[in-house]
mmCIF file of C-alpha atoms and ligand atoms in Angstrom:
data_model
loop_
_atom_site.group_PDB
_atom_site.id
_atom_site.type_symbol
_atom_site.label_atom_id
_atom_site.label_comp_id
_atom_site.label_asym_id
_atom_site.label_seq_id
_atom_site.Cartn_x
_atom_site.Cartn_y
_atom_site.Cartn_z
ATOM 1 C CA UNK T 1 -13.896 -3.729 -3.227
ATOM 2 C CA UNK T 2 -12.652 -5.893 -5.950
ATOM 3 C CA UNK T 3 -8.857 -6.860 -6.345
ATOM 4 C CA UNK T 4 -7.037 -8.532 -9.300
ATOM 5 C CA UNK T 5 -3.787 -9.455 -9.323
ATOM 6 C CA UNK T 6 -1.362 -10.352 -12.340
ATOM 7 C CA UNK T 7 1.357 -12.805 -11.269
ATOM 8 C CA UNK T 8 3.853 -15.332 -12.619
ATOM 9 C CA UNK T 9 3.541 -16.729 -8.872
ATOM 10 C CA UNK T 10 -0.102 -16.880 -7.365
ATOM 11 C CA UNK T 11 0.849 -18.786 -4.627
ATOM 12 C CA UNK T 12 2.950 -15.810 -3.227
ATOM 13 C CA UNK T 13 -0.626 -14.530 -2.499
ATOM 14 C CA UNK T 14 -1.836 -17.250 -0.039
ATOM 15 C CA UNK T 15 -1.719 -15.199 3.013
ATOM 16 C CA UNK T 16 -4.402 -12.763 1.486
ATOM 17 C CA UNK T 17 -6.761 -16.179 2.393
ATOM 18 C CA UNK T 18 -6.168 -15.557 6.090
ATOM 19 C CA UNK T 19 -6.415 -12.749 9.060
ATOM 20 C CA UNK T 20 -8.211 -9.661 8.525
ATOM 21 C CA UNK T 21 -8.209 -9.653 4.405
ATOM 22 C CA UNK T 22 -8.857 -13.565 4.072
ATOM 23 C CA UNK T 23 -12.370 -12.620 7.134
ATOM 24 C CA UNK T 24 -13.415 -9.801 5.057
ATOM 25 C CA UNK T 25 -13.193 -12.311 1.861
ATOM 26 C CA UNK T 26 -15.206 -14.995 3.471
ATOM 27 C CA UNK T 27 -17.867 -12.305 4.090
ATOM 28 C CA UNK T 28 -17.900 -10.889 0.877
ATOM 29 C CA UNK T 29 -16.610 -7.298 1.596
ATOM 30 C CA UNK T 30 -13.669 -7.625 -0.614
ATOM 31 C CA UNK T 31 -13.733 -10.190 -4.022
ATOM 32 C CA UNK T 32 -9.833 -11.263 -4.936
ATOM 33 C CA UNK T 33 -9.039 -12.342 -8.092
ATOM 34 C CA UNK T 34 -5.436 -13.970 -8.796
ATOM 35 C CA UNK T 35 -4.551 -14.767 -11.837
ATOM 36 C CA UNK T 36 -1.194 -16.522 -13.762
ATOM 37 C CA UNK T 37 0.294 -14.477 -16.402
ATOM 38 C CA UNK T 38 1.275 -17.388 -17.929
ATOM 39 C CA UNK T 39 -2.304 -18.508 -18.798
ATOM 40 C CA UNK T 40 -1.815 -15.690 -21.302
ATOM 41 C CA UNK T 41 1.010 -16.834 -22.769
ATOM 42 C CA UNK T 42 0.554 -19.515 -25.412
ATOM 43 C CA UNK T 43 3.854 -20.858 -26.936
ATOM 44 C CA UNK T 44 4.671 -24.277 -25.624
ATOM 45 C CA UNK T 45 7.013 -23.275 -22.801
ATOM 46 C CA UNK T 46 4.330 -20.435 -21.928
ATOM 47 C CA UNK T 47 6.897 -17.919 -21.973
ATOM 48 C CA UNK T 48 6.850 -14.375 -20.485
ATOM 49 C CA UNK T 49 10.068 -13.176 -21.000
ATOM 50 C CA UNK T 50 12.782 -11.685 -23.903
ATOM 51 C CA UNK T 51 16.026 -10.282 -24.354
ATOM 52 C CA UNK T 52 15.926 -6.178 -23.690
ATOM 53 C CA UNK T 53 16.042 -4.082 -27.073
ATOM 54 C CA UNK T 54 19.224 -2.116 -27.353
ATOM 55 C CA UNK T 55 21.034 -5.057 -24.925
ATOM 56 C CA UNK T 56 21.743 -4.959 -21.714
ATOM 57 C CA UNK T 57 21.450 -7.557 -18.440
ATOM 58 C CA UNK T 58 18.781 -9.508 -17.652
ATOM 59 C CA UNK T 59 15.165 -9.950 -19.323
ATOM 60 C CA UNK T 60 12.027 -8.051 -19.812
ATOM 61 C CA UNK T 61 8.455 -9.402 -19.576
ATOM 62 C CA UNK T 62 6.812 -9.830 -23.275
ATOM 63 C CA UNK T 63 3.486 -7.162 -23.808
ATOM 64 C CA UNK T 64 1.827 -9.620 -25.471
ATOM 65 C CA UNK T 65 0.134 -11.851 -22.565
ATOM 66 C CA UNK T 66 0.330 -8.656 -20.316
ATOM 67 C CA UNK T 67 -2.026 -7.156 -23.131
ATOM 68 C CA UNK T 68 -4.408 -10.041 -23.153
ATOM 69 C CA UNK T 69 -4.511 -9.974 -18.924
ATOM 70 C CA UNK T 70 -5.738 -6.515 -19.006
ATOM 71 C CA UNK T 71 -8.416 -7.453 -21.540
ATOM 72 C CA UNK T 72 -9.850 -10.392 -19.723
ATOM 73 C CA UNK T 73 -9.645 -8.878 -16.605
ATOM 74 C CA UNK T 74 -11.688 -5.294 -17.608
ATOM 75 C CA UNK T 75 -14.281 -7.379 -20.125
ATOM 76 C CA UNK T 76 -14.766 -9.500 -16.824
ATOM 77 C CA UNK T 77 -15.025 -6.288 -14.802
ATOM 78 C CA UNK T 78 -17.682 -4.713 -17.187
ATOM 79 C CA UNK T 79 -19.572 -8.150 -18.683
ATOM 80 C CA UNK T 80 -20.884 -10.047 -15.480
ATOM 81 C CA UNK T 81 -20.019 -10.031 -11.888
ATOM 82 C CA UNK T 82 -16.425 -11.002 -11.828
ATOM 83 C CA UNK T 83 -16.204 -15.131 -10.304
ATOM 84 C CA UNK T 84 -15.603 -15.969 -7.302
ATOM 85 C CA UNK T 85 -11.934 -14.569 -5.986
ATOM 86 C CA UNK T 86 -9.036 -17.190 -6.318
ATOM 87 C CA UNK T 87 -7.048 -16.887 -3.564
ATOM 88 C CA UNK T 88 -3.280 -19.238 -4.700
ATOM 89 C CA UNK T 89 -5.615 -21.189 -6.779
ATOM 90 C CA UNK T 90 -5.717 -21.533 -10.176
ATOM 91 C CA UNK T 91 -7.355 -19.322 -12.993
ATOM 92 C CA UNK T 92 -10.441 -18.694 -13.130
ATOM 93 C CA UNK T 93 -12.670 -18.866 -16.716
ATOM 94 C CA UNK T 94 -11.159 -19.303 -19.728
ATOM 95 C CA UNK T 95 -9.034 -17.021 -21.054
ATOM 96 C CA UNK T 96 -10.259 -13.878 -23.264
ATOM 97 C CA UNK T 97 -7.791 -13.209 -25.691
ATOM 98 C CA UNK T 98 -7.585 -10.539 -28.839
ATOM 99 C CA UNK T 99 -10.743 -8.138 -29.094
ATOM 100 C CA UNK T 100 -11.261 -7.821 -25.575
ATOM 101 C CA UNK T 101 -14.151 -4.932 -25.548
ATOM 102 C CA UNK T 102 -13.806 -2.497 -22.674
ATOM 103 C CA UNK T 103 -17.281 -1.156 -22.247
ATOM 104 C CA UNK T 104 -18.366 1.718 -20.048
ATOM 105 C CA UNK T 105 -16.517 2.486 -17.455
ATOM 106 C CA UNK T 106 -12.916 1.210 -18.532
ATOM 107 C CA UNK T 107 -12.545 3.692 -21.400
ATOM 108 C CA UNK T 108 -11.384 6.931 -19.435
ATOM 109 C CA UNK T 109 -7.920 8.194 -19.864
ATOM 110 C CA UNK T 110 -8.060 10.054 -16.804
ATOM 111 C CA UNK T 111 -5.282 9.795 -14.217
ATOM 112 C CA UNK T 112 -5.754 9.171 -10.906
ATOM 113 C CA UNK T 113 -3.011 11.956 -8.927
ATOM 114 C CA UNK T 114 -3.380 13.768 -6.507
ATOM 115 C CA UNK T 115 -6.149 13.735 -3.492
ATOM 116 C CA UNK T 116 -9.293 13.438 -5.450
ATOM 117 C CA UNK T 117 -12.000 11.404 -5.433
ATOM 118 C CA UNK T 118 -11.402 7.510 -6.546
ATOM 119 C CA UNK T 119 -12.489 7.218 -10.321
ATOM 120 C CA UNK T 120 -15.423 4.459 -10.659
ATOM 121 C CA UNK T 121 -14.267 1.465 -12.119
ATOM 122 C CA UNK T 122 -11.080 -0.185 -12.193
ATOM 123 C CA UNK T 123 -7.940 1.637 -12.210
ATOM 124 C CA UNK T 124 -4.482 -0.446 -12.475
ATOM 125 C CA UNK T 125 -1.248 -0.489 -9.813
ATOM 126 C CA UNK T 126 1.985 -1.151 -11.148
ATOM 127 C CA UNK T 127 4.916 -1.528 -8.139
ATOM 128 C CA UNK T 128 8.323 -0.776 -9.547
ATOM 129 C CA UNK T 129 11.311 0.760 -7.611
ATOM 130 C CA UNK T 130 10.965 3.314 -10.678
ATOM 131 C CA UNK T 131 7.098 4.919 -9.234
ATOM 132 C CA UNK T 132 5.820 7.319 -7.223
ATOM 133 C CA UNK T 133 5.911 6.762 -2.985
ATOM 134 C CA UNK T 134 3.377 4.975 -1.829
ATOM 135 C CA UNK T 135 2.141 6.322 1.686
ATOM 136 C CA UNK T 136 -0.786 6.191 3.968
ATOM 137 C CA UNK T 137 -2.311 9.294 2.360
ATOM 138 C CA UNK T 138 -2.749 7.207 -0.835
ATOM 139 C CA UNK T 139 -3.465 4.031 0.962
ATOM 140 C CA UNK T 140 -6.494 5.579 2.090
ATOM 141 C CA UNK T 141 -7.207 7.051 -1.732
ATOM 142 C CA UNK T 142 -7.015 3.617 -2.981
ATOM 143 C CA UNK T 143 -9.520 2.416 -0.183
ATOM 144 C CA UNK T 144 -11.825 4.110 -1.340
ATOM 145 C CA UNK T 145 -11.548 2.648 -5.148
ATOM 146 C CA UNK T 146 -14.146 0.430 -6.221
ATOM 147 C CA UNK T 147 -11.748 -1.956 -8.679
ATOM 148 C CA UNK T 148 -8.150 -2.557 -8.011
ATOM 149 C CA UNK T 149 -5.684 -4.449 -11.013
ATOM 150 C CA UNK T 150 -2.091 -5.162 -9.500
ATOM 151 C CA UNK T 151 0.239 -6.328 -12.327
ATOM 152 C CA UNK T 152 3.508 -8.018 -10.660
ATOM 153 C CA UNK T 153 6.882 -7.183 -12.529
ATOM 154 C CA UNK T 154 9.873 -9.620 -12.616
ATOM 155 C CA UNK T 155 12.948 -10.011 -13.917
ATOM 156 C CA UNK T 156 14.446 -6.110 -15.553
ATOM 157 C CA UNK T 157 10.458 -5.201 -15.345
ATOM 158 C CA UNK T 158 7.245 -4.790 -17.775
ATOM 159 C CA UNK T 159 7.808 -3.441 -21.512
ATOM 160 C CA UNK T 160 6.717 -0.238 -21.267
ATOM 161 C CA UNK T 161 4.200 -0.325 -24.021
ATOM 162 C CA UNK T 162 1.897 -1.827 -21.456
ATOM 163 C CA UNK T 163 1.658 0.663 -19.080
ATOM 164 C CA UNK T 164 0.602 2.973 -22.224
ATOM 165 C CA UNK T 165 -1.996 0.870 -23.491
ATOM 166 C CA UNK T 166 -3.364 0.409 -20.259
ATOM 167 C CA UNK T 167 -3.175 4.153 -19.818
ATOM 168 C CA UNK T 168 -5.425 4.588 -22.933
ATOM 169 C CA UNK T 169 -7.782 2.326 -21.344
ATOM 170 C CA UNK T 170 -8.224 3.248 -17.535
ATOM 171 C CA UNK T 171 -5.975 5.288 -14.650
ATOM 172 C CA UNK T 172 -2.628 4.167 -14.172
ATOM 173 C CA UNK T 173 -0.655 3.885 -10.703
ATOM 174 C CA UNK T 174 3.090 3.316 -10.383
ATOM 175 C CA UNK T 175 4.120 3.087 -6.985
ATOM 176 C CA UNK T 176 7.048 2.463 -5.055
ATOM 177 C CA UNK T 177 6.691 1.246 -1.486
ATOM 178 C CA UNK T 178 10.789 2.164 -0.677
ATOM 179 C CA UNK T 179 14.133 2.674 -2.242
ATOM 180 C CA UNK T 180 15.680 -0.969 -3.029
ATOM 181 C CA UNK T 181 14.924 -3.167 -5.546
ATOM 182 C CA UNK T 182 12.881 -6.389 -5.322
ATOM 183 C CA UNK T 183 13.111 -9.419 -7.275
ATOM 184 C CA UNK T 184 9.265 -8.663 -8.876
ATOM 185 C CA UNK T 185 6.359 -6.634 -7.526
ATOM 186 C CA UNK T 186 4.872 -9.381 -5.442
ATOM 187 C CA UNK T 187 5.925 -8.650 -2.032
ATOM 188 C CA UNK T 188 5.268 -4.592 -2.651
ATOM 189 C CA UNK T 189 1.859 -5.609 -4.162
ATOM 190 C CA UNK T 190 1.150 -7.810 -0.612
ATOM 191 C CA UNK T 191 2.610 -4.666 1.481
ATOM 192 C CA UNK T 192 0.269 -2.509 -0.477
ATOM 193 C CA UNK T 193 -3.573 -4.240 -0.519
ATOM 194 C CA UNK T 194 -2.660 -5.198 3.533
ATOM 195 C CA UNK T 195 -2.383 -1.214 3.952
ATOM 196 C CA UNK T 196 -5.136 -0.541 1.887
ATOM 197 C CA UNK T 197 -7.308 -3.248 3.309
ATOM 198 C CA UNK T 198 -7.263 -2.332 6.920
ATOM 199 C CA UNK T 199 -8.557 1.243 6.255
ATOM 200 C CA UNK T 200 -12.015 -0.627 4.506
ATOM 201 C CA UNK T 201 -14.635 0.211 6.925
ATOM 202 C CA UNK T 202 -14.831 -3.208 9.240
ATOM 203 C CA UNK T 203 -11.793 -4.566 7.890
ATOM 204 C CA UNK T 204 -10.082 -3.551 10.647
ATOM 205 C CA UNK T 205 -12.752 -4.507 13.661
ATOM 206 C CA UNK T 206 -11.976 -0.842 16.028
ATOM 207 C CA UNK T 207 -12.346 2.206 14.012
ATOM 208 C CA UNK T 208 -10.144 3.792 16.221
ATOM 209 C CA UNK T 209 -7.241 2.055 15.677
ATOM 210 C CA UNK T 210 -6.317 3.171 11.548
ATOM 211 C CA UNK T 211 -7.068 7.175 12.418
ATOM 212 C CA UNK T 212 -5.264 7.086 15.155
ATOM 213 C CA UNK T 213 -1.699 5.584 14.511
ATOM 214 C CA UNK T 214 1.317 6.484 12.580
ATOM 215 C CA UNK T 215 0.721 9.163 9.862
ATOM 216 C CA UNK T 216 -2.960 8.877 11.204
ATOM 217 C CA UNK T 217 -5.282 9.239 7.746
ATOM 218 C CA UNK T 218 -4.942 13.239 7.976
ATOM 219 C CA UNK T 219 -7.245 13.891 11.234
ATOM 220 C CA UNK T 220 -6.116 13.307 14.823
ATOM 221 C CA UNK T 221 -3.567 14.694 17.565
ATOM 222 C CA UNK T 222 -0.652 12.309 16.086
ATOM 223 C CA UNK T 223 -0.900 13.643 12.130
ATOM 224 C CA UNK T 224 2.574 13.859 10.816
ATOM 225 C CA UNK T 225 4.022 11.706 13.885
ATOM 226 C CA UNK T 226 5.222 8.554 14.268
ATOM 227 C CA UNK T 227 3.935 6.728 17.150
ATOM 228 C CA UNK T 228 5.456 6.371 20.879
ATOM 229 C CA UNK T 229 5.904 3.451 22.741
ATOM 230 C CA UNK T 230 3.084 1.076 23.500
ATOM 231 C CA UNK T 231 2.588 -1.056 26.816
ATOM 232 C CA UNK T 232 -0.040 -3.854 28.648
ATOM 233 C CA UNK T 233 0.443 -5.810 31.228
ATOM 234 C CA UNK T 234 1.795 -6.959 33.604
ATOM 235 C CA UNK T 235 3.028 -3.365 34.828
ATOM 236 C CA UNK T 236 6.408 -4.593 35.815
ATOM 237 C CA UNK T 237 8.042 -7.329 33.459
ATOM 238 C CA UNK T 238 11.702 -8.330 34.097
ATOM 239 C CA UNK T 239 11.791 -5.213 36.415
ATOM 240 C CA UNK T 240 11.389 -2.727 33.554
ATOM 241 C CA UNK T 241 7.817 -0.329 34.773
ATOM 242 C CA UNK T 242 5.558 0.977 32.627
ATOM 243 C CA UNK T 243 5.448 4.873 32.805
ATOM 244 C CA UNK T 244 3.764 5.845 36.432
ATOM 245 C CA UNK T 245 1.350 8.538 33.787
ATOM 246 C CA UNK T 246 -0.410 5.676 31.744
ATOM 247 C CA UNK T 247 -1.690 3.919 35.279
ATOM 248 C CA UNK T 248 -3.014 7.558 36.671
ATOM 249 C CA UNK T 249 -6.322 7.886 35.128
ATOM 250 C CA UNK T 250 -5.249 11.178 34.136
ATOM 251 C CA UNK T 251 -6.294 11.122 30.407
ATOM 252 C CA UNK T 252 -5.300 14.819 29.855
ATOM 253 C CA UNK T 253 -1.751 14.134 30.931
ATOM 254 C CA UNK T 254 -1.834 10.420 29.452
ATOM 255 C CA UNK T 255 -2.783 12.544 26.255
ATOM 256 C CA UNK T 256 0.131 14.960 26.343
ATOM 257 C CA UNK T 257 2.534 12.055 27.752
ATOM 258 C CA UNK T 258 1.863 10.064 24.428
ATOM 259 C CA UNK T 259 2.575 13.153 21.949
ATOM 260 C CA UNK T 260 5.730 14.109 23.945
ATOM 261 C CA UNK T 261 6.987 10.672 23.126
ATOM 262 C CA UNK T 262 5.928 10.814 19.527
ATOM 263 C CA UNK T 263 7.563 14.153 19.068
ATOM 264 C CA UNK T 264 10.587 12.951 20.357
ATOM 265 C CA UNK T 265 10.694 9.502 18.661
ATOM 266 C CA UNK T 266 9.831 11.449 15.209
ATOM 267 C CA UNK T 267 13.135 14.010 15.774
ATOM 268 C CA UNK T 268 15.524 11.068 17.119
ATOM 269 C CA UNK T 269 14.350 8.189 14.079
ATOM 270 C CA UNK T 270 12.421 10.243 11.155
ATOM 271 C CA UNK T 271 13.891 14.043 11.176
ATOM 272 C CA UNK T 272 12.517 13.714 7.783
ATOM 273 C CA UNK T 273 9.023 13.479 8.422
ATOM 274 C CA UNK T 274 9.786 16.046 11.751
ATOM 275 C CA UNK T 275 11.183 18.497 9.361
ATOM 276 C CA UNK T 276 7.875 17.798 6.957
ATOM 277 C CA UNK T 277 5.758 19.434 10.147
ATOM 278 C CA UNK T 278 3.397 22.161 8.200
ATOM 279 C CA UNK T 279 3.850 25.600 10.155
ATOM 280 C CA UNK T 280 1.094 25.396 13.223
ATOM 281 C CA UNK T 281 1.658 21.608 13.871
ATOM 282 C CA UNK T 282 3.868 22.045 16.809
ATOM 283 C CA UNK T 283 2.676 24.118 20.088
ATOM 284 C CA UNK T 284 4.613 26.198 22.523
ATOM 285 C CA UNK T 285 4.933 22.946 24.452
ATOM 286 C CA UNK T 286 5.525 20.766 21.806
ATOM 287 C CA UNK T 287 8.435 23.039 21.054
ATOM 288 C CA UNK T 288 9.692 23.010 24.406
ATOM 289 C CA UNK T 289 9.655 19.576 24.744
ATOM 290 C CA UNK T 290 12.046 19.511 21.484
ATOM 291 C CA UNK T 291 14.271 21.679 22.411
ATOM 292 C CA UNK T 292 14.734 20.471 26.474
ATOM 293 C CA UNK T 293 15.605 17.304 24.132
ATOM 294 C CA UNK T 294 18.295 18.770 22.380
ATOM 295 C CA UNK T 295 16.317 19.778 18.918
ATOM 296 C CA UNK T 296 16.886 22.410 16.820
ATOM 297 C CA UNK T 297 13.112 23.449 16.701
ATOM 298 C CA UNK T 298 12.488 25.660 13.244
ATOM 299 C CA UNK T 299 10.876 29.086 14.039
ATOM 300 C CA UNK T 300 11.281 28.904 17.728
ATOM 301 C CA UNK T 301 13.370 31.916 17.499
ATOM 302 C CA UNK T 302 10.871 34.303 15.160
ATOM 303 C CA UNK T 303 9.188 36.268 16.940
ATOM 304 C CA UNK T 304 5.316 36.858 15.596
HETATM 305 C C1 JAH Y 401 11.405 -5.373 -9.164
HETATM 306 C C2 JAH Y 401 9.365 -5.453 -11.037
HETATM 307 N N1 JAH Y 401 9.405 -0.213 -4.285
HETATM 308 C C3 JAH Y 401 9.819 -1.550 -4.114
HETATM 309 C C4 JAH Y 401 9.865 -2.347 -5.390
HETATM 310 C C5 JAH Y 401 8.752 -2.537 -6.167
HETATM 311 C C6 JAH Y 401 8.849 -3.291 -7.338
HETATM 312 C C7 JAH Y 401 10.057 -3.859 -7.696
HETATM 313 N N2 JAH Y 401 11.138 -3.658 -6.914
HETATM 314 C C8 JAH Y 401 11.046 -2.918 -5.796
HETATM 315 C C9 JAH Y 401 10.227 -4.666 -8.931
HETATM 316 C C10 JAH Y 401 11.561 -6.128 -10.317
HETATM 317 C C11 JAH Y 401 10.553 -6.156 -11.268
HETATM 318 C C12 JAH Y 401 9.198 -4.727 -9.876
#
């Protein structure tokens, strides 16, 4: 997987050089490219910023050098192998500016919604507080792109002419990873490739663990659930046990033990997601096990 990222800070993206992502750079599973909008920008003071049309607070990034990013980043894409990743470093190659030529596979329009397959090529992910939710359901679509382009608002955001010229060029993203406002797209654009990362196939080292956890990737006993409490040793700490069930060897009961506690923990903390449950998620048991809680469980009443 390739990743480029569009930044008036590329040394907020040092930790992508270390743990999991910075292993599976060093081996060549995933290429990252960082890159300074300001290279782009080529008055004296390198400025990205200007007053908002029609007034108002603050400032809004200029289209201009965003324009020219996109263009150097898809001829790169489409020309020759993109270089080596940059990981808070500086630019790499010089910069491409005007009559950038997309060639094939950067001129489709098509957008990239709902749960189909990943388009070739690069598509590009905008964060702003302003997008669509970004979940584990399209963490795992965008693992599966080949070519990702994250372009990192500050200040009142991006003039919105670039998100339209982009959208003339390849699929468009905007995503929102939660209801408050940042001061740019930098930390949502870290949240985001660290989610989309660790579903990579040996990214994560166990296979097990990404399927299996919170809002497991669609499959598994846990879909829909948050996850219960966790424990290791040693089996008493400070006089606090861990539950008698997960020292029995009984993996049936360990099983059921471990969904009881995610049902409940999804009802007391997320009754959002709990009420989300398609029809047929819960069993007789599960219900049971809601309602000796103190639930309201929905249906548990209609007969069938
Ligand atoms: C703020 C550009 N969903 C969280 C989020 C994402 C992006 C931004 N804020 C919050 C943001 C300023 C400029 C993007």
């Amino acid at each position: 997987m390739r990743l480029d990222i569009i930044t008036i800070f590329p040394e907020y993206f040092a930790p992508l050089g270390i743990s999991l992502i910075g292993k599976a750079v060093q081996r060549g599973d995933i290429s990252v490219g960082v890159h300074d909008l300001r290279s782009w920008a080529h008055d004296t003071h390198r400025t990205v910023d200007d007053t908002p049309f029609g007034g108002g607070p603050g400032m809004v990034m200029r289209p201009e050098p965003w324009g020219e990013a996109l263009d150097a980043i898809l001829a790169a894409a489409t020309g020759a192998q993109p270089g080596t990743g940059v990981v808070g470093g500086a630019e790499p190659g010089p910069c491409v500016s005007g009559g950038a030529e997309p060639g094939p596979g950067v001129t489709r329009a098509a957008e990239t919604g709902g749960t189909g397959p990943q388009p070739a090529g690069p598509q590009l992910i905008v964060p702003t507080p302003a997008g669509a939710p970004f979940g584990q359901a399209i963490a795992a679509q965008l693992a599966e792109a080949e070519h990702l382009i994250f372009a990192c608002g500050r200040y009142e955001g991006i003039d919105a002419r670039v998100v339209e010229y982009a959208r003339s060029l390849i699929p468009v993203r905007e995503l929102s990873i939660g209801d408050y406002v940042l001061p740019g797209g930098e930390p949502a654009v870290l949240v985001m490739i660290e989610a989309i990362c660790r579903l990579l196939p040996g990214v994560l080292g166990n296979a097990e663990s990404a399927s299996d956890d919170s809002f497991g990737a669609g499959v598994g006993a846990m879909h829909g659930l948050v996850e219960g409490p966790t424990y290791t040793r040693p089996r008493v700490w400070r006089g606090r046990e861990v539950p008698d069930v997960l020292l029995s060897g009984n993996h049936a009961a360990i099983a059921r033990w471990r969904r009881d506690e995610a049902l409940l923990r999804t009802a007391r903390t997320r009754p959002d997601l709990a009420a989300r449950l398609p029809r047929g998620a819960l069993s007789a048991r599960d219900r049971q096990v809601l309602s000796d809680a103190g639930f309201a469980v929905m249906g548990e009443d209609v007969a069938h």
